[in-house]
Short mmCIF file of C-alpha atoms in Angstrom, two decimals:
data_model
loop_
_atom_site.label_atom_id
_atom_site.label_comp_id
_atom_site.label_asym_id
_atom_site.label_seq_id
_atom_site.Cartn_x
_atom_site.Cartn_y
_atom_site.Cartn_z
CA MET N 1 28.68 195.06 15.50
CA ASN N 2 27.03 196.92 12.62
CA PRO N 3 23.58 198.17 13.64
CA LYS N 4 20.80 196.71 11.50
CA TRP N 5 17.05 196.81 12.05
CA TRP N 6 16.72 193.04 11.80
CA LYS N 7 19.21 192.51 14.64
CA GLU N 8 16.78 194.16 17.04
CA SER N 9 13.55 192.74 15.64
CA VAL N 10 10.92 190.38 17.01
CA ALA N 11 10.00 187.90 14.27
CA TYR N 12 6.65 186.10 14.14
CA GLN N 13 6.09 183.18 11.78
CA ILE N 14 2.69 182.50 10.23
CA TYR N 15 1.54 179.27 8.61
CA PRO N 16 -1.29 180.86 6.59
CA ILE N 17 -3.56 177.88 6.04
CA SER N 18 -4.28 177.49 9.77
CA PHE N 19 -3.74 181.04 11.02
CA LYS N 20 -6.99 182.92 10.36
CA ASP N 21 -9.90 182.14 8.03
CA SER N 22 -11.71 185.29 6.89
CA ASN N 23 -14.45 183.80 4.70
CA GLY N 24 -15.56 180.64 6.49
CA ASP N 25 -14.17 178.10 4.01
CA GLY N 26 -11.96 176.50 6.67
CA ILE N 27 -8.72 177.73 5.10
CA GLY N 28 -6.63 180.57 6.50
CA ASP N 29 -6.03 183.40 4.04
CA LEU N 30 -4.41 186.78 3.49
CA ARG N 31 -7.50 188.67 4.57
CA GLY N 32 -7.37 186.68 7.78
CA ILE N 33 -3.79 187.81 8.36
CA ILE N 34 -4.80 191.41 7.69
CA SER N 35 -7.54 191.13 10.31
CA LYS N 36 -4.99 190.13 12.98
CA LEU N 37 -2.32 192.76 12.29
CA ASP N 38 -3.44 194.93 15.19
CA TYR N 39 -3.18 191.89 17.45
CA LEU N 40 0.32 191.14 16.21
CA GLN N 41 1.31 194.77 16.66
CA ASP N 42 0.09 194.62 20.25
CA LEU N 43 2.35 191.60 20.81
CA GLY N 44 5.33 193.72 19.79
CA VAL N 45 5.98 191.97 16.48
CA ASP N 46 8.39 193.74 14.11
CA VAL N 47 8.74 191.17 11.31
CA ILE N 48 6.13 188.73 10.01
CA TRP N 49 7.53 185.68 8.26
CA VAL N 50 4.80 184.16 6.09
CA CYS N 51 5.15 180.58 4.83
CA PRO N 52 4.69 180.14 1.05
CA ILE N 53 1.61 181.82 -0.38
CA TYR N 54 2.52 181.47 -4.07
CA LYS N 55 0.40 179.61 -6.60
CA SER N 56 0.90 175.92 -5.92
CA PRO N 57 -0.81 172.52 -6.27
CA ASN N 58 0.11 172.17 -2.59
CA HIS N 59 1.79 168.78 -2.60
CA ASP N 60 4.23 170.11 0.02
CA ASN N 61 2.44 172.86 1.92
CA GLY N 62 3.12 175.43 -0.77
CA TYR N 63 6.83 174.69 -1.05
CA ASP N 64 6.07 173.37 -4.55
CA ILE N 65 5.63 176.64 -6.45
CA SER N 66 3.92 176.66 -9.85
CA ASP N 67 4.03 180.46 -10.29
CA TYR N 68 6.46 182.62 -8.34
CA CYS N 69 4.54 185.80 -9.15
CA ASP N 70 0.99 184.78 -8.27
CA ILE N 71 -0.93 183.93 -5.10
CA MET N 72 -2.47 180.56 -4.24
CA LYS N 73 -6.18 181.05 -4.89
CA GLU N 74 -7.14 179.56 -1.51
CA PHE N 75 -5.23 182.41 0.15
CA GLY N 76 -6.63 185.23 -1.97
CA THR N 77 -5.34 187.45 -4.74
CA MET N 78 -2.36 189.66 -5.48
CA ALA N 79 -4.61 192.60 -4.64
CA ASP N 80 -5.10 191.05 -1.18
CA PHE N 81 -1.33 190.69 -0.88
CA ASP N 82 -0.80 194.35 -1.76
CA VAL N 83 -3.29 195.38 0.93
CA MET N 84 -1.61 193.09 3.49
CA LEU N 85 1.84 194.50 2.74
CA ARG N 86 0.58 198.07 2.86
CA GLU N 87 -1.20 197.49 6.18
CA MET N 88 1.90 195.87 7.70
CA HIS N 89 4.04 198.82 6.71
CA ALA N 90 1.44 201.25 8.02
CA ARG N 91 1.91 199.63 11.44
CA GLY N 92 5.68 199.74 11.25
CA MET N 93 5.95 195.99 10.64
CA LYS N 94 7.94 194.27 7.92
CA LEU N 95 7.20 191.21 5.77
CA MET N 96 9.61 188.34 5.15
CA MET N 97 8.56 186.00 2.34
CA ASP N 98 9.31 182.26 2.34
CA LEU N 99 10.91 181.53 -1.03
CA VAL N 100 12.08 178.27 -2.64
CA LEU N 101 14.91 178.59 -5.15
CA ASN N 102 16.05 174.96 -5.16
CA HIS N 103 13.02 173.53 -6.94
CA THR N 104 9.61 174.31 -8.39
CA SER N 105 6.35 172.44 -8.72
CA HIS N 106 6.03 169.88 -11.50
CA GLN N 107 3.17 172.11 -12.67
CA HIS N 108 5.38 175.16 -13.18
CA PRO N 109 5.31 176.20 -16.85
CA TRP N 110 9.08 175.83 -17.00
CA PHE N 111 8.90 172.16 -16.08
CA ILE N 112 5.91 171.46 -18.31
CA GLU N 113 7.99 172.72 -21.22
CA SER N 114 11.18 171.06 -19.98
CA ARG N 115 9.64 167.59 -19.91
CA SER N 116 7.86 167.98 -23.26
CA SER N 117 10.89 167.00 -25.33
CA LYS N 118 14.65 166.59 -25.12
CA ASP N 119 15.23 169.50 -27.47
CA ASN N 120 12.89 171.96 -25.78
CA PRO N 121 14.68 175.27 -25.01
CA LYS N 122 13.78 174.85 -21.33
CA ARG N 123 14.99 171.25 -21.09
CA ASP N 124 18.13 172.38 -19.28
CA TYR N 125 16.15 174.41 -16.73
CA TYR N 126 16.02 171.19 -14.72
CA ILE N 127 18.38 168.27 -14.17
CA TRP N 128 17.80 165.42 -16.60
CA ARG N 129 19.93 162.29 -16.95
CA LYS N 130 19.78 158.93 -18.65
CA GLY N 131 19.36 155.86 -16.48
CA LYS N 132 22.21 153.53 -15.56
CA ASN N 133 22.18 149.73 -15.64
CA GLY N 134 18.44 149.68 -16.04
CA GLY N 135 17.83 151.99 -13.09
CA PRO N 136 18.27 155.57 -11.87
CA PRO N 137 21.44 157.56 -12.68
CA ASN N 138 22.80 157.18 -9.13
CA ASN N 139 21.94 155.88 -5.66
CA TRP N 140 21.07 159.13 -3.87
CA GLU N 141 18.09 159.01 -1.54
CA SER N 142 15.38 161.67 -1.47
CA TYR N 143 14.53 163.55 1.72
CA PHE N 144 11.06 162.09 1.23
CA SER N 145 12.45 158.51 0.85
CA GLY N 146 13.17 156.56 -2.30
CA SER N 147 15.38 157.70 -5.15
CA VAL N 148 15.97 161.36 -5.98
CA TRP N 149 15.34 160.39 -9.61
CA GLU N 150 11.98 159.99 -11.32
CA LEU N 151 11.69 158.39 -14.75
CA ASP N 152 9.64 160.45 -17.19
CA PRO N 153 8.19 158.05 -19.81
CA GLN N 154 7.67 160.80 -22.37
CA THR N 155 11.41 161.21 -22.99
CA ASP N 156 12.70 158.09 -21.22
CA GLU N 157 15.01 160.15 -19.01
CA TYR N 158 15.13 160.81 -15.27
CA TYR N 159 14.73 164.19 -13.58
CA LEU N 160 16.21 164.94 -10.15
CA HIS N 161 14.10 165.85 -7.12
CA LEU N 162 15.70 166.03 -3.68
CA TYR N 163 12.24 166.22 -2.16
CA SER N 164 8.94 164.96 -3.63
CA LYS N 165 8.69 163.81 -7.23
CA TYR N 166 6.33 166.76 -7.60
CA GLN N 167 9.23 169.12 -6.82
CA PRO N 168 11.82 168.90 -9.62
CA ASP N 169 15.13 170.59 -8.82
CA LEU N 170 16.17 173.60 -10.84
CA ASN N 171 19.48 173.52 -12.68
CA TRP N 172 21.74 176.12 -11.05
CA GLU N 173 24.41 175.40 -13.67
CA ASN N 174 22.18 177.14 -16.23
CA GLN N 175 22.83 180.90 -16.27
CA VAL N 176 19.42 181.57 -17.84
CA VAL N 177 17.74 179.93 -14.83
CA ILE N 178 19.88 181.96 -12.43
CA ASP N 179 19.03 185.21 -14.23
CA LYS N 180 15.30 184.45 -14.17
CA LEU N 181 15.42 183.67 -10.45
CA HIS N 182 17.29 186.92 -9.81
CA GLU N 183 14.64 188.80 -11.79
CA MET N 184 11.86 187.19 -9.77
CA VAL N 185 13.53 187.99 -6.42
CA GLU N 186 13.93 191.62 -7.49
CA TRP N 187 10.29 191.73 -8.66
CA TRP N 188 9.17 190.99 -5.10
CA LEU N 189 11.65 193.47 -3.64
CA LYS N 190 10.33 196.19 -5.93
CA LYS N 191 6.85 195.41 -4.60
CA GLY N 192 8.21 196.32 -1.18
CA VAL N 193 8.78 193.06 0.68
CA ASP N 194 11.39 193.32 3.41
CA GLY N 195 13.24 190.06 3.14
CA PHE N 196 13.28 186.36 2.39
CA ARG N 197 13.61 183.08 4.18
CA PHE N 198 15.32 180.95 1.51
CA ASP N 199 14.07 177.38 1.78
CA ALA N 200 16.49 174.49 1.03
CA ILE N 201 19.08 177.00 -0.17
CA ALA N 202 21.98 174.76 0.90
CA HIS N 203 21.04 172.25 -1.82
CA ILE N 204 21.03 174.35 -4.97
CA ILE N 205 24.41 172.90 -6.07
CA LYS N 206 25.00 169.18 -6.55
CA ALA N 207 28.23 167.20 -6.80
CA GLU N 208 29.81 167.40 -10.23
CA GLY N 209 28.99 164.39 -12.38
CA TYR N 210 26.31 163.13 -9.95
CA PRO N 211 28.43 160.19 -8.72
CA ASP N 212 27.13 157.34 -6.59
CA ALA N 213 27.51 157.82 -2.85
CA ALA N 214 29.37 155.32 -0.68
CA ASN N 215 27.09 152.36 -0.07
CA PRO N 216 28.67 149.81 2.28
CA GLY N 217 25.28 148.26 3.00
CA GLY N 218 24.45 147.70 -0.64
CA THR N 219 21.02 149.32 -0.32
CA ALA N 220 19.04 150.63 -3.28
CA THR N 221 19.45 154.23 -2.10
CA VAL N 222 21.61 155.94 0.50
CA ARG N 223 21.53 159.26 2.30
CA ALA N 224 24.01 161.25 0.28
CA TYR N 225 23.87 164.65 1.94
CA GLU N 226 27.53 165.29 1.19
CA MET N 227 26.63 165.21 -2.51
CA PHE N 228 24.10 168.05 -2.38
CA SER N 229 24.41 169.98 0.87
CA ASN N 230 26.49 173.11 1.53
CA LEU N 231 28.85 172.58 -1.40
CA GLU N 232 31.34 175.36 -2.07
CA ASP N 233 29.59 176.76 -5.13
CA VAL N 234 26.47 177.43 -3.04
CA HIS N 235 28.43 180.34 -1.55
CA THR N 236 29.37 181.59 -5.01
CA MET N 237 25.72 181.54 -6.08
CA LEU N 238 24.59 183.38 -2.94
CA GLN N 239 27.32 185.99 -3.35
CA ASN N 240 26.16 186.59 -6.92
CA LEU N 241 22.56 186.93 -5.76
CA HIS N 242 23.68 189.36 -3.07
CA ASP N 243 25.87 191.47 -5.33
CA LYS N 244 23.39 191.67 -8.22
CA VAL N 245 20.11 191.96 -6.29
CA LEU N 246 20.00 191.84 -2.49
CA TYR N 247 22.72 194.42 -1.85
CA PHE N 248 20.56 197.24 -3.20
CA TYR N 249 17.75 196.75 -0.67
CA ASP N 250 17.60 197.17 3.11
CA ILE N 251 16.25 193.70 3.80
CA MET N 252 16.54 190.65 6.05
CA THR N 253 17.67 187.27 4.65
CA VAL N 254 17.58 183.90 6.36
CA GLY N 255 18.79 180.61 4.90
CA GLU N 256 17.63 177.08 5.64
CA THR N 257 20.98 175.27 5.92
CA SER N 258 21.25 171.93 7.66
CA GLY N 259 24.28 169.82 8.50
CA LEU N 260 26.42 172.70 9.78
CA GLY N 261 28.35 173.57 12.90
CA PRO N 262 28.80 177.21 13.91
CA GLU N 263 32.13 177.42 12.11
CA GLN N 264 30.54 176.49 8.77
CA ALA N 265 27.52 178.71 9.43
CA LEU N 266 29.79 181.75 9.46
CA ASP N 267 30.65 180.96 5.84
CA TYR N 268 27.06 182.00 5.08
CA VAL N 269 26.63 184.89 7.50
CA GLY N 270 30.04 186.21 8.55
CA ASP N 271 30.70 189.90 8.08
CA GLY N 272 32.11 190.45 4.62
CA ARG N 273 30.80 187.17 3.21
CA ARG N 274 28.11 188.96 1.12
CA GLU N 275 25.67 186.08 1.37
CA LEU N 276 22.96 185.94 4.08
CA ASN N 277 22.14 187.77 7.30
CA MET N 278 21.12 184.64 9.19
CA THR N 279 20.87 180.89 8.84
CA PHE N 280 18.94 178.22 10.69
CA MET N 281 20.71 175.93 13.13
CA PHE N 282 19.71 172.25 13.15
CA GLU N 283 22.33 170.59 15.36
CA HIS N 284 20.00 170.18 18.33
CA MET N 285 17.53 168.30 16.12
CA ASN N 286 19.82 165.27 16.19
CA LEU N 287 19.98 164.95 19.98
CA ASP N 288 17.55 162.04 20.03
CA CYS N 289 18.69 160.34 16.80
CA ALA N 290 19.88 156.79 17.38
CA ALA N 291 22.57 157.15 14.69
CA PRO N 292 23.97 159.96 12.51
CA GLY N 293 21.61 160.52 9.63
CA GLY N 294 19.07 158.19 11.19
CA GLY N 295 15.37 158.47 10.61
CA LYS N 296 13.15 160.56 12.84
CA TRP N 297 11.42 157.46 14.20
CA ASP N 298 14.66 155.81 15.38
CA THR N 299 15.21 157.75 18.59
CA VAL N 300 17.06 157.55 21.89
CA PRO N 301 16.59 159.53 25.14
CA TRP N 302 18.32 162.91 25.34
CA LYS N 303 19.50 165.09 28.22
CA LEU N 304 18.95 168.77 28.85
CA THR N 305 22.67 169.18 29.51
CA ASP N 306 23.41 168.03 25.96
CA LEU N 307 21.04 170.65 24.60
CA LYS N 308 22.72 173.29 26.75
CA LYS N 309 26.13 172.35 25.37
CA ILE N 310 24.96 172.79 21.79
CA MET N 311 23.30 176.11 22.55
CA SER N 312 26.31 177.39 24.45
CA ASN N 313 28.70 176.33 21.71
CA TRP N 314 26.77 178.21 19.02
CA GLN N 315 26.25 181.32 21.11
CA THR N 316 29.86 181.50 22.29
CA PHE N 317 31.33 180.89 18.86
CA CYS N 318 29.10 183.41 17.15
CA ILE N 319 29.78 186.12 19.71
CA THR N 320 33.54 185.63 19.47
CA GLY N 321 33.37 185.23 15.69
CA ASP N 322 31.93 187.75 13.25
CA GLY N 323 28.36 186.51 13.03
CA THR N 324 25.22 187.85 14.62
CA PRO N 325 24.17 185.85 17.71
CA THR N 326 20.51 184.98 18.03
CA ILE N 327 18.61 183.03 20.64
CA CYS N 328 15.30 181.48 19.76
CA ALA N 329 12.87 179.11 21.39
CA ILE N 330 10.17 177.20 19.56
CA MET N 331 8.09 174.06 19.71
CA ILE N 332 9.38 171.39 17.36
CA SER N 333 7.61 168.31 16.07
CA ARG N 334 9.41 165.21 14.85
CA ALA N 335 8.49 161.68 15.85
CA ARG N 336 6.72 163.23 18.85
CA TYR N 337 6.15 166.70 20.24
CA ARG N 338 9.07 168.12 22.12
CA VAL N 339 10.41 171.47 23.15
CA SER N 340 13.85 172.58 22.01
CA GLY N 341 15.64 175.86 22.43
CA MET N 342 18.53 176.92 20.27
CA THR N 343 21.22 179.46 19.71
CA CYS N 344 22.59 180.30 16.31
CA SER N 345 24.43 182.95 14.40
CA THR N 346 21.37 183.39 12.51
CA GLY N 347 17.75 182.47 12.95
CA CYS N 348 15.11 179.92 13.78
CA ARG N 349 14.41 176.30 12.92
CA GLN N 350 10.82 175.56 11.99
CA PRO N 351 9.61 172.37 10.30
CA LYS N 352 7.28 173.07 7.41
CA CYS N 353 4.51 170.88 8.75
CA TRP N 354 4.30 172.58 12.16
CA PRO N 355 1.00 174.43 11.86
CA HIS N 356 1.31 177.10 14.57
CA SER N 357 2.90 180.52 14.78
CA PHE N 358 5.71 181.48 17.10
CA ILE N 359 7.68 184.46 18.24
CA CYS N 360 11.48 184.61 18.31
CA TRP N 361 13.15 187.08 20.65
CA ARG N 362 16.72 188.20 20.09
CA ALA N 363 17.32 187.87 23.80
CA ARG N 364 16.33 185.23 26.37
CA PRO N 365 14.37 182.28 24.87
CA THR N 366 10.71 182.60 25.77
CA PHE N 367 7.88 180.25 24.84
CA ILE N 368 4.70 181.90 23.66
CA ARG N 369 1.21 180.47 23.50
CA GLU N 370 -0.78 182.41 20.97
CA LYS N 371 -4.09 183.86 22.10
CA LYS N 372 -7.04 182.09 20.57
CA SER N 373 -8.36 183.95 17.54
CA GLU N 374 -11.88 185.22 17.98
#
């Protein structure tokens, strides 16, 4: 196994808005994080993963980015960020940013221009289609329910959003978009950040032609994950990002990729793949689902032995394969609070709405209760 600093690191995830408020406005901020760095160092933290802090209207906890190169005003300023990064490095800790490349905010300047007219130069930065039979272009269902398509009255065309209608998907078939995203990633790396957790990275490529998904029930929309999850060209795009940008920096990369078994995960993280260092494992999240692809409220009882089988399968496969085995333990919230451990070739599963921090050890899973901030 090739020695890498991130293989031996303790990673601590921070949800900034509820972590530490430094100015009494009730909102956690960068100065608050700075004030707790000594505490985190005492815990033995090597890497701090910070959830999105970019400028955002905050429709989805900061995962709707309106400016990739600015800081959400509630969290502070870029000067505060520079101090935070410098103070982390002074303590021997590293910073992993949470970055969304699948979509932006509807308030991003690119989208404002894109929706302004059909002939705007940035129109093709996003995915626009005409309606079909008086309705959306296809029957795909959004992760946030309803259609993935939103009609824009200004041009009478639909734009695609796998998540909220306030999060239009970027067009990864447009080389100009790809180049601009590469430039932005390198801008942060030149500032000195030590890695990225790539949100929703498995969805950047959609099925060619945007066909309807199978719909035996005749419903208005259907879960069509096979149309926009882990498609082959995702790997091509990640390899390009690696070869043109990531390769030149000693960093840590983690991908949010759902719907995979350990065999498919190695396509992202296997030695020689030139894509990611780690990827999240979600298989255990379906233990209490009443049916494949079922909603989080439609649950059935689950057994600890089933969880053990999933964990063992991932750990065994990754050790015998060419991935990097990781064991993590975190608290997970779906329809109700529950505790799940996991093993993956890669990293940690953390729902965006879970408002607490956690520590992941690259050894035996251990649950941590954070000390109350003073």
